[in-house]
DNA sequence: CCTTTTAAAGAATTATTATTCTTTAGCCTA
DNA sequence: TAGGCTAAAGAATAATAATTCTTTAAAAGG
């Protein structure tokens, strides 16, 4: 029997997310991936085949774990509270780092259909979940009955992308948090 | 007297904007810049020094001409009409292409302070101009007096970033336009 | 405790791409 | 129209970075 691999793929994914968030896809060099994830070059190519295939895996992992956990707030709970939860979790996720999926869409989206599709699915899901939440809120009399549900949901979906960009620009996490509070308060 | 250069720097800038929008900074190779702008390698390095210095010039040009023209809607006119104008011009600018500044912030912002500063100035200016517009709208009784001016302005600023991302993902310009109309209608 | 298998480490290679250099030829002036 | 200057074109070089290869050694089973 040969020795077992020392790296845990999930852990490597987590580490890779940080690296790609810092430098983007093309800005990240293999040397840094190797240095900052705990596995070796040969293992890398045996497991993933190429840097690009690796990126796809990392993004999918990011969606399935990080973003999934945030969106879950919208799907488990419901109404206004769910939306508050969502934004509070989302801010915690992207604060000081931005969103890997949105960054990759901005960097590669025009050229790369795979990434564009991932982005579209994510946005669609967000929109659908927001609609359900706002609908619930109306039903529970948390929002006025004449509320334009689709429009409000679309606003919320847009905020999310806006935050992802702001997270890169904001000096510190607090600034972003404050902005979010101001933004959501105004909507009541 | 030597022969005069054949290229017009402003024209080169316009052409370069398209290339960088398509492939991002690192994804754009010099060969394509040379092929699609009408000037030559030597001229390029004489004029700009490096690909990175060139990017800065192109972004600044993009801000000073394209984005400036759009933001002007907020500064010349005023009130709700100005905001409508702004979004209609902005959509025309980014439809099917996205926003060069936002893309560069997403790709390089974490690593590159110069670009981060450009992004911050842009967002700050947007926010200030929106505040002035919303204030005017309240004064002219286009919006209710209890309107939370800062919060509404922040919402609008966020939409702008959200649109920039959506423009990359939307199949066609119409989809984006429709979404925008829905979004703004809901806010009245 | 030796053999086999393959993981780890990192050196070597290859590919790509930014930058520089060389050649050619156009334009202006004298 | 000849000469000098420099723009255009693109070949050559240098730098960087992705991928592959080689060596070393750790673990499991006999």
Short mmCIF file of C-alpha atoms (C1' of nucleotides) in Angstrom, two decimals:
data_model
loop_
_atom_site.label_atom_id
_atom_site.label_comp_id
_atom_site.label_asym_id
_atom_site.label_seq_id
_atom_site.Cartn_x
_atom_site.Cartn_y
_atom_site.Cartn_z
CA UNK A 1 0.00 0.00 0.00
CA UNK A 2 1.27 3.50 -0.89
CA UNK A 3 1.25 6.36 1.51
CA UNK A 4 -1.95 8.41 1.68
CA UNK A 5 -2.12 11.98 0.35
CA UNK A 6 -1.54 14.59 3.04
CA UNK A 7 -3.90 17.19 1.72
CA UNK A 8 -7.61 17.48 2.19
CA UNK A 9 -9.27 18.73 -0.98
CA UNK A 10 -11.84 20.82 0.88
CA UNK A 11 -9.14 22.53 2.85
CA UNK A 12 -7.19 23.24 -0.31
CA UNK A 13 -10.34 24.80 -1.76
CA UNK A 14 -10.73 27.11 1.21
CA UNK A 15 -7.14 28.22 0.92
CA UNK A 16 -7.42 28.72 -2.83
CA UNK A 17 -10.46 30.96 -2.38
CA UNK A 18 -8.33 33.42 -0.44
CA UNK A 19 -5.61 33.44 -3.05
CA UNK A 20 -7.97 33.99 -5.98
CA UNK A 21 -9.81 36.70 -4.04
CA UNK A 22 -6.57 38.56 -3.52
CA UNK A 23 -5.14 38.44 -7.01
CA UNK A 24 -7.89 37.37 -9.41
CA UNK A 25 -7.44 34.42 -11.77
CA UNK A 26 -4.71 35.62 -14.13
CA UNK A 27 -3.06 37.57 -11.33
CA UNK A 28 -2.63 34.41 -9.28
CA UNK A 29 0.49 32.45 -10.17
CA UNK A 30 0.83 28.71 -9.64
CA UNK A 31 3.75 29.27 -7.28
CA UNK A 32 1.47 31.05 -4.83
CA UNK A 33 -1.23 28.41 -5.12
CA UNK A 34 1.34 25.74 -4.35
CA UNK A 35 2.86 27.75 -1.53
CA UNK A 36 -0.40 28.68 0.17
CA UNK A 37 -2.39 25.49 -0.25
CA UNK A 38 -0.98 22.41 1.35
CA UNK A 39 -0.32 20.30 -1.67
CA UNK A 40 2.32 19.91 -4.31
CA UNK A 41 2.58 20.61 -8.02
CA UNK A 42 2.34 17.06 -9.19
CA UNK A 43 -0.65 16.37 -6.98
CA UNK A 44 -2.26 19.50 -8.30
CA UNK A 45 -2.11 18.47 -11.94
CA UNK A 46 -3.06 14.88 -11.17
CA UNK A 47 -6.11 16.08 -9.29
CA UNK A 48 -7.25 19.02 -11.43
CA UNK A 49 -5.53 18.94 -14.80
CA UNK A 50 -5.04 22.68 -15.18
CA UNK A 51 -5.21 26.02 -13.46
CA UNK A 52 -8.43 26.82 -15.27
CA UNK A 53 -10.14 23.55 -14.36
CA UNK A 54 -9.01 24.23 -10.81
CA UNK A 55 -10.63 27.65 -10.85
CA UNK A 56 -13.95 26.13 -11.90
CA UNK A 57 -13.77 23.68 -9.03
CA UNK A 58 -12.90 26.41 -6.56
CA UNK A 59 -15.76 28.64 -7.70
CA UNK A 60 -18.20 25.73 -7.54
CA UNK A 61 -16.97 24.95 -4.06
CA UNK A 62 -17.38 28.60 -3.12
CA UNK A 63 -20.96 28.58 -4.38
CA UNK A 64 -21.83 25.26 -2.75
CA UNK A 65 -20.41 26.11 0.64
CA UNK A 66 -19.97 29.85 1.29
CA UNK A 67 -22.69 31.39 -0.88
CA UNK A 68 -25.04 28.49 -0.21
CA UNK A 69 -24.81 29.08 3.51
CA UNK A 70 -25.72 32.73 3.05
CA UNK A 71 -28.60 32.12 0.65
CA UNK A 72 -29.95 29.47 3.00
CA UNK A 73 -31.07 32.35 5.21
CA UNK A 74 -33.57 33.31 2.54
CA UNK A 75 -34.85 29.79 2.04
CA UNK A 76 -35.18 28.49 5.59
CA UNK A 77 -36.58 31.54 7.32
CA UNK A 78 -38.97 33.91 5.59
CA UNK A 79 -40.17 37.50 5.41
CA UNK A 80 -38.25 40.59 6.41
CA UNK A 81 -36.27 38.80 9.11
CA UNK A 82 -34.88 36.38 6.51
CA UNK A 83 -33.73 39.28 4.36
CA UNK A 84 -32.02 40.92 7.32
CA UNK A 85 -30.31 37.63 8.11
CA UNK A 86 -29.21 37.25 4.55
CA UNK A 87 -27.52 40.64 4.41
CA UNK A 88 -25.88 40.22 7.75
CA UNK A 89 -24.42 36.87 6.68
CA UNK A 90 -23.48 38.21 3.27
CA UNK A 91 -21.59 41.12 4.76
CA UNK A 92 -19.71 38.78 7.04
CA UNK A 93 -18.76 36.68 4.02
CA UNK A 94 -17.54 39.44 1.72
CA UNK A 95 -16.29 42.01 4.22
CA UNK A 96 -12.73 43.04 3.33
CA UNK A 97 -12.53 40.42 0.56
CA UNK A 98 -15.31 40.80 -1.99
CA UNK A 99 -17.13 37.94 -3.68
CA UNK A 100 -15.15 35.38 -5.64
CA UNK A 101 -17.95 34.67 -8.08
CA UNK A 102 -18.61 38.32 -8.87
CA UNK A 103 -14.90 39.05 -9.24
CA UNK A 104 -14.50 36.19 -11.68
CA UNK A 105 -17.55 37.29 -13.66
CA UNK A 106 -16.05 40.78 -13.92
CA UNK A 107 -12.60 39.49 -14.89
CA UNK A 108 -13.49 36.59 -17.17
CA UNK A 109 -17.23 36.72 -17.85
CA UNK A 110 -17.05 38.13 -21.31
CA UNK A 111 -14.69 35.42 -22.50
CA UNK A 112 -15.72 32.45 -20.41
CA UNK A 113 -19.21 30.96 -20.86
CA UNK A 114 -18.77 28.53 -17.97
CA UNK A 115 -18.26 31.34 -15.51
CA UNK A 116 -20.99 33.42 -17.06
CA UNK A 117 -23.41 30.52 -16.56
CA UNK A 118 -22.39 30.13 -12.95
CA UNK A 119 -23.01 33.84 -12.45
CA UNK A 120 -26.40 33.69 -14.12
CA UNK A 121 -27.58 30.75 -12.06
CA UNK A 122 -26.53 32.49 -8.89
CA UNK A 123 -28.30 35.74 -9.76
CA UNK A 124 -31.42 33.90 -10.86
CA UNK A 125 -31.56 31.95 -7.65
CA UNK A 126 -31.06 35.10 -5.62
CA UNK A 127 -33.89 36.81 -7.46
CA UNK A 128 -36.27 33.88 -7.02
CA UNK A 129 -35.51 33.58 -3.32
CA UNK A 130 -35.95 37.31 -2.77
CA UNK A 131 -39.32 37.19 -4.51
CA UNK A 132 -40.46 34.39 -2.21
CA UNK A 133 -39.30 36.32 0.84
CA UNK A 134 -40.91 39.60 -0.15
CA UNK A 135 -44.11 37.74 -0.99
CA UNK A 136 -44.11 36.20 2.48
CA UNK A 137 -43.48 39.60 4.00
CA UNK A 138 -46.50 41.01 2.18
CA UNK A 139 -48.64 38.05 3.23
CA UNK A 140 -47.62 38.55 6.83
CA UNK A 141 -48.42 42.27 6.62
CA UNK A 142 -44.80 43.24 7.16
CA UNK A 143 -44.94 45.16 3.88
CA UNK A 144 -47.83 47.03 2.34
CA UNK A 145 -50.10 44.97 0.08
CA UNK A 146 -49.50 47.24 -2.94
CA UNK A 147 -45.75 46.46 -2.82
CA UNK A 148 -44.26 45.74 -6.25
CA UNK A 149 -42.77 42.41 -5.31
CA UNK A 150 -40.65 41.81 -8.43
CA UNK A 151 -39.24 45.30 -8.35
CA UNK A 152 -38.25 45.13 -4.70
CA UNK A 153 -36.67 41.74 -5.24
CA UNK A 154 -34.70 43.13 -8.15
CA UNK A 155 -33.54 46.02 -6.02
CA UNK A 156 -32.30 43.60 -3.40
CA UNK A 157 -30.54 41.49 -6.01
CA UNK A 158 -28.82 44.62 -7.30
CA UNK A 159 -27.70 45.66 -3.83
CA UNK A 160 -25.98 42.33 -3.42
CA UNK A 161 -23.80 42.96 -6.47
CA UNK A 162 -23.22 46.54 -5.38
CA UNK A 163 -22.01 45.34 -2.00
CA UNK A 164 -19.62 42.88 -3.57
CA UNK A 165 -17.89 45.77 -5.33
CA UNK A 166 -18.07 48.08 -2.33
CA UNK A 167 -16.43 45.45 -0.18
CA UNK A 168 -13.29 45.81 -2.29
CA UNK A 169 -13.33 49.59 -2.07
CA UNK A 170 -14.42 50.14 1.54
CA UNK A 171 -11.54 50.94 3.87
CA UNK A 172 -12.83 48.67 6.60
CA UNK A 173 -15.69 46.28 7.25
CA UNK A 174 -17.45 48.74 9.56
CA UNK A 175 -17.86 51.30 6.83
CA UNK A 176 -19.63 48.73 4.71
CA UNK A 177 -21.82 47.58 7.55
CA UNK A 178 -22.90 51.10 8.31
CA UNK A 179 -23.73 51.74 4.68
CA UNK A 180 -25.82 48.58 4.57
CA UNK A 181 -27.80 49.55 7.63
CA UNK A 182 -28.49 53.00 6.23
CA UNK A 183 -29.52 51.42 2.97
CA UNK A 184 -31.93 48.90 4.42
CA UNK A 185 -33.45 51.33 6.94
CA UNK A 186 -34.42 53.69 4.15
CA UNK A 187 -36.51 50.95 2.62
CA UNK A 188 -38.94 50.38 5.46
CA UNK B 1 11.38 67.45 -39.93
CA UNK B 2 10.46 63.87 -39.17
CA UNK B 3 7.20 62.33 -40.24
CA UNK B 4 4.27 62.84 -37.90
CA UNK B 5 2.78 59.95 -35.87
CA UNK B 6 -0.19 58.35 -37.60
CA UNK B 7 -2.17 57.57 -34.50
CA UNK B 8 -4.45 59.78 -32.50
CA UNK B 9 -4.06 59.07 -28.79
CA UNK B 10 -7.74 59.61 -28.03
CA UNK B 11 -8.73 57.18 -30.75
CA UNK B 12 -6.28 54.61 -29.41
CA UNK B 13 -7.86 55.02 -25.97
CA UNK B 14 -11.33 54.35 -27.34
CA UNK B 15 -10.11 51.21 -29.07
CA UNK B 16 -8.22 50.03 -26.01
CA UNK B 17 -11.34 50.38 -23.86
CA UNK B 18 -13.05 47.73 -25.98
CA UNK B 19 -10.13 45.35 -25.73
CA UNK B 20 -9.80 45.65 -21.96
CA UNK B 21 -13.56 45.30 -21.54
CA UNK B 22 -13.49 42.02 -23.45
CA UNK B 23 -10.55 40.35 -21.79
CA UNK B 24 -9.73 42.20 -18.60
CA UNK B 25 -6.22 43.50 -17.88
CA UNK B 26 -4.17 40.32 -17.53
CA UNK B 27 -6.32 38.57 -20.14
CA UNK B 28 -5.44 41.19 -22.73
CA UNK B 29 -2.16 40.48 -24.51
CA UNK B 30 -0.03 43.16 -26.08
CA UNK B 31 -0.43 41.57 -29.50
CA UNK B 32 -4.14 42.30 -29.43
CA UNK B 33 -3.62 45.85 -28.24
CA UNK B 34 -1.21 46.44 -31.07
CA UNK B 35 -3.48 44.74 -33.60
CA UNK B 36 -6.67 46.52 -32.61
CA UNK B 37 -5.40 50.00 -31.87
CA UNK B 38 -3.77 51.81 -34.71
CA UNK B 39 -0.29 52.17 -33.45
CA UNK B 40 2.87 50.16 -33.23
CA UNK B 41 4.85 48.52 -30.44
CA UNK B 42 7.65 51.00 -30.32
CA UNK B 43 5.27 53.92 -30.29
CA UNK B 44 3.36 52.26 -27.53
CA UNK B 45 6.34 52.00 -25.17
CA UNK B 46 7.61 55.45 -26.10
CA UNK B 47 4.22 56.93 -25.28
CA UNK B 48 3.20 54.88 -22.24
CA UNK B 49 6.17 53.00 -20.83
CA UNK B 50 4.34 49.83 -19.89
CA UNK B 51 1.12 47.90 -20.19
CA UNK B 52 0.19 48.83 -16.66
CA UNK B 53 0.83 52.55 -17.11
CA UNK B 54 -1.25 52.28 -20.26
CA UNK B 55 -4.13 50.73 -18.34
CA UNK B 56 -4.12 53.62 -15.89
CA UNK B 57 -4.29 56.09 -18.76
CA UNK B 58 -7.10 54.17 -20.43
CA UNK B 59 -9.15 54.00 -17.22
CA UNK B 60 -8.61 57.69 -16.58
CA UNK B 61 -9.70 58.43 -20.12
CA UNK B 62 -12.75 56.22 -19.62
CA UNK B 63 -13.67 58.13 -16.46
CA UNK B 64 -13.03 61.55 -17.99
CA UNK B 65 -15.00 60.92 -21.15
CA UNK B 66 -17.50 58.05 -20.94
CA UNK B 67 -18.39 58.03 -17.25
CA UNK B 68 -18.13 61.80 -17.03
CA UNK B 69 -20.72 62.20 -19.77
CA UNK B 70 -23.12 59.93 -17.91
CA UNK B 71 -22.64 61.55 -14.50
CA UNK B 72 -23.09 64.96 -16.10
CA UNK B 73 -26.79 64.10 -16.28
CA UNK B 74 -26.91 64.26 -12.51
CA UNK B 75 -25.02 67.53 -12.26
CA UNK B 76 -26.59 69.61 -15.00
CA UNK B 77 -30.22 68.69 -14.63
CA UNK B 78 -31.77 67.96 -11.25
CA UNK B 79 -34.47 66.02 -9.43
CA UNK B 80 -36.09 62.80 -10.57
CA UNK B 81 -35.70 63.57 -14.26
CA UNK B 82 -31.94 63.82 -13.83
CA UNK B 83 -31.83 60.40 -12.19
CA UNK B 84 -33.86 58.89 -15.01
CA UNK B 85 -31.51 60.48 -17.52
CA UNK B 86 -28.53 59.16 -15.66
CA UNK B 87 -29.73 55.57 -15.73
CA UNK B 88 -30.78 55.71 -19.33
CA UNK B 89 -27.34 57.02 -20.32
CA UNK B 90 -25.59 54.56 -18.04
CA UNK B 91 -27.41 51.61 -19.55
CA UNK B 92 -26.49 52.79 -23.02
CA UNK B 93 -22.85 52.96 -21.93
CA UNK B 94 -22.53 49.56 -20.27
CA UNK B 95 -25.10 47.52 -22.22
CA UNK B 96 -23.49 44.32 -23.51
CA UNK B 97 -20.04 45.44 -22.28
CA UNK B 98 -20.02 46.19 -18.58
CA UNK B 99 -18.08 49.01 -16.92
CA UNK B 100 -14.31 49.17 -17.39
CA UNK B 101 -13.70 50.79 -14.01
CA UNK B 102 -15.79 48.28 -12.08
CA UNK B 103 -14.23 45.35 -13.92
CA UNK B 104 -10.75 46.58 -13.10
CA UNK B 105 -11.67 47.14 -9.47
CA UNK B 106 -12.94 43.55 -9.29
CA UNK B 107 -9.89 42.12 -11.06
CA UNK B 108 -7.11 44.23 -9.57
CA UNK B 109 -8.57 46.26 -6.73
CA UNK B 110 -7.21 44.20 -3.90
CA UNK B 111 -3.64 44.44 -5.20
CA UNK B 112 -3.60 47.82 -6.86
CA UNK B 113 -4.07 50.97 -4.75
CA UNK B 114 -4.14 53.25 -7.79
CA UNK B 115 -7.17 51.50 -9.20
CA UNK B 116 -8.80 51.26 -5.81
CA UNK B 117 -8.48 55.02 -5.42
CA UNK B 118 -9.99 55.63 -8.83
CA UNK B 119 -12.90 53.40 -7.85
CA UNK B 120 -13.38 55.17 -4.55
CA UNK B 121 -13.41 58.62 -6.10
CA UNK B 122 -15.94 57.49 -8.65
CA UNK B 123 -18.28 55.98 -6.06
CA UNK B 124 -17.93 58.98 -3.78
CA UNK B 125 -18.78 61.35 -6.57
CA UNK B 126 -21.77 59.25 -7.57
CA UNK B 127 -23.03 59.25 -4.01
CA UNK B 128 -22.62 63.02 -3.62
CA UNK B 129 -24.38 63.73 -6.90
CA UNK B 130 -27.24 61.39 -6.07
CA UNK B 131 -27.70 63.11 -2.72
CA UNK B 132 -27.93 66.50 -4.44
CA UNK B 133 -30.47 65.14 -6.91
CA UNK B 134 -32.66 63.46 -4.32
CA UNK B 135 -32.52 66.61 -2.21
CA UNK B 136 -33.71 68.64 -5.17
CA UNK B 137 -36.46 66.12 -5.79
CA UNK B 138 -37.67 66.50 -2.20
CA UNK B 139 -37.50 70.29 -2.42
CA UNK B 140 -39.57 70.23 -5.58
CA UNK B 141 -42.12 67.92 -3.97
CA UNK B 142 -41.33 65.10 -6.36
CA UNK B 143 -40.55 62.91 -3.35
CA UNK B 144 -42.13 62.93 0.08
CA UNK B 145 -40.52 65.27 2.63
CA UNK B 146 -39.77 62.41 5.06
CA UNK B 147 -37.56 60.71 2.44
CA UNK B 148 -34.28 59.41 3.87
CA UNK B 149 -32.08 61.20 1.39
CA UNK B 150 -28.77 59.54 2.21
CA UNK B 151 -30.30 56.09 2.20
CA UNK B 152 -31.99 56.55 -1.16
CA UNK B 153 -28.79 57.93 -2.64
CA UNK B 154 -26.89 54.92 -1.32
CA UNK B 155 -29.45 52.60 -2.87
CA UNK B 156 -29.01 54.31 -6.21
CA UNK B 157 -25.23 54.10 -5.93
CA UNK B 158 -25.54 50.38 -5.23
CA UNK B 159 -27.82 49.82 -8.22
CA UNK B 160 -25.18 51.32 -10.46
CA UNK B 161 -22.64 48.70 -9.40
CA UNK B 162 -25.25 45.97 -9.64
CA UNK B 163 -26.03 47.01 -13.20
CA UNK B 164 -22.38 46.92 -14.17
CA UNK B 165 -22.26 43.25 -13.19
CA UNK B 166 -25.63 42.42 -14.69
CA UNK B 167 -24.56 43.92 -18.00
CA UNK B 168 -21.96 41.17 -18.30
CA UNK B 169 -24.46 38.44 -17.46
CA UNK B 170 -27.56 39.65 -19.30
CA UNK B 171 -28.11 37.91 -22.61
CA UNK B 172 -29.01 41.12 -24.40
CA UNK B 173 -29.33 44.82 -23.69
CA UNK B 174 -33.13 44.67 -23.67
CA UNK B 175 -33.21 42.32 -20.71
CA UNK B 176 -31.15 44.76 -18.73
CA UNK B 177 -33.26 47.72 -19.79
CA UNK B 178 -36.44 45.96 -18.75
CA UNK B 179 -34.97 45.06 -15.39
CA UNK B 180 -33.97 48.67 -14.82
CA UNK B 181 -37.42 49.98 -15.63
CA UNK B 182 -39.01 47.49 -13.25
CA UNK B 183 -36.52 48.48 -10.62
CA UNK B 184 -37.02 52.21 -10.88
CA UNK B 185 -40.83 52.01 -11.17
CA UNK B 186 -41.03 50.16 -7.87
CA UNK B 187 -39.35 53.08 -6.17
CA UNK B 188 -41.93 55.77 -6.90
"C1'" DC C 1 13.05 -4.98 8.08
"C1'" DC C 2 12.80 -5.03 3.28
"C1'" DT C 3 10.05 -4.06 -0.85
"C1'" DT C 4 6.72 -1.66 -3.25
"C1'" DT C 5 4.00 2.14 -4.15
"C1'" DT C 6 3.26 6.78 -4.65
"C1'" DA C 7 3.26 11.37 -2.18
"C1'" DA C 8 6.21 15.50 -1.51
"C1'" DA C 9 9.49 18.78 -3.01
"C1'" DG C 10 11.32 21.33 -6.15
"C1'" DA C 11 14.27 21.44 -10.48
"C1'" DA C 12 13.73 21.52 -15.42
"C1'" DT C 13 11.14 22.45 -19.38
"C1'" DT C 14 8.01 24.63 -22.31
"C1'" DA C 15 4.83 28.12 -23.44
"C1'" DT C 16 3.41 32.47 -23.30
"C1'" DT C 17 3.84 37.22 -23.37
"C1'" DA C 18 5.90 41.85 -22.23
"C1'" DT C 19 9.54 44.60 -23.89
"C1'" DT C 20 13.39 45.95 -26.87
"C1'" DC C 21 15.81 46.17 -31.21
"C1'" DT C 22 16.44 46.28 -36.19
"C1'" DT C 23 15.11 47.32 -40.54
"C1'" DT C 24 12.45 49.84 -43.85
"C1'" DA C 25 10.37 53.73 -45.65
"C1'" DG C 26 7.82 58.20 -45.36
"C1'" DC C 27 7.87 63.11 -44.72
"C1'" DC C 28 9.80 67.56 -44.29
"C1'" DT C 29 13.36 70.99 -45.13
"C1'" DA C 30 17.05 72.97 -47.42
"C1'" DT D 1 15.67 66.06 -55.06
"C1'" DA D 2 18.91 64.67 -51.42
"C1'" DG D 3 19.53 64.12 -46.54
"C1'" DG D 4 18.16 63.67 -42.03
"C1'" DC D 5 15.00 62.39 -38.82
"C1'" DT D 6 11.67 59.33 -36.93
"C1'" DA D 7 7.36 56.44 -37.55
"C1'" DA D 8 5.84 51.72 -38.85
"C1'" DA D 9 6.34 46.90 -38.89
"C1'" DG D 10 7.57 43.07 -36.99
"C1'" DA D 11 11.61 40.07 -35.60
"C1'" DA D 12 14.33 39.14 -31.53
"C1'" DT D 13 14.92 38.97 -26.68
"C1'" DA D 14 13.86 38.62 -21.94
"C1'" DA D 15 10.85 37.70 -18.37
"C1'" DT D 16 7.39 35.31 -16.42
"C1'" DA D 17 4.59 31.60 -15.46
"C1'" DA D 18 2.20 27.03 -16.54
"C1'" DT D 19 3.25 22.28 -16.81
"C1'" DT D 20 6.11 18.16 -16.55
"C1'" DC D 21 9.88 15.43 -14.73
"C1'" DT D 22 13.18 13.70 -11.36
"C1'" DT D 23 14.55 12.69 -7.03
"C1'" DT D 24 13.68 11.60 -2.30
"C1'" DA D 25 11.39 9.44 1.26
"C1'" DA D 26 7.26 7.97 3.85
"C1'" DA D 27 3.83 4.40 4.69
"C1'" DA D 28 1.85 -0.28 4.39
"C1'" DG D 29 2.22 -5.15 3.73
"C1'" DG D 30 4.70 -9.33 3.57
#
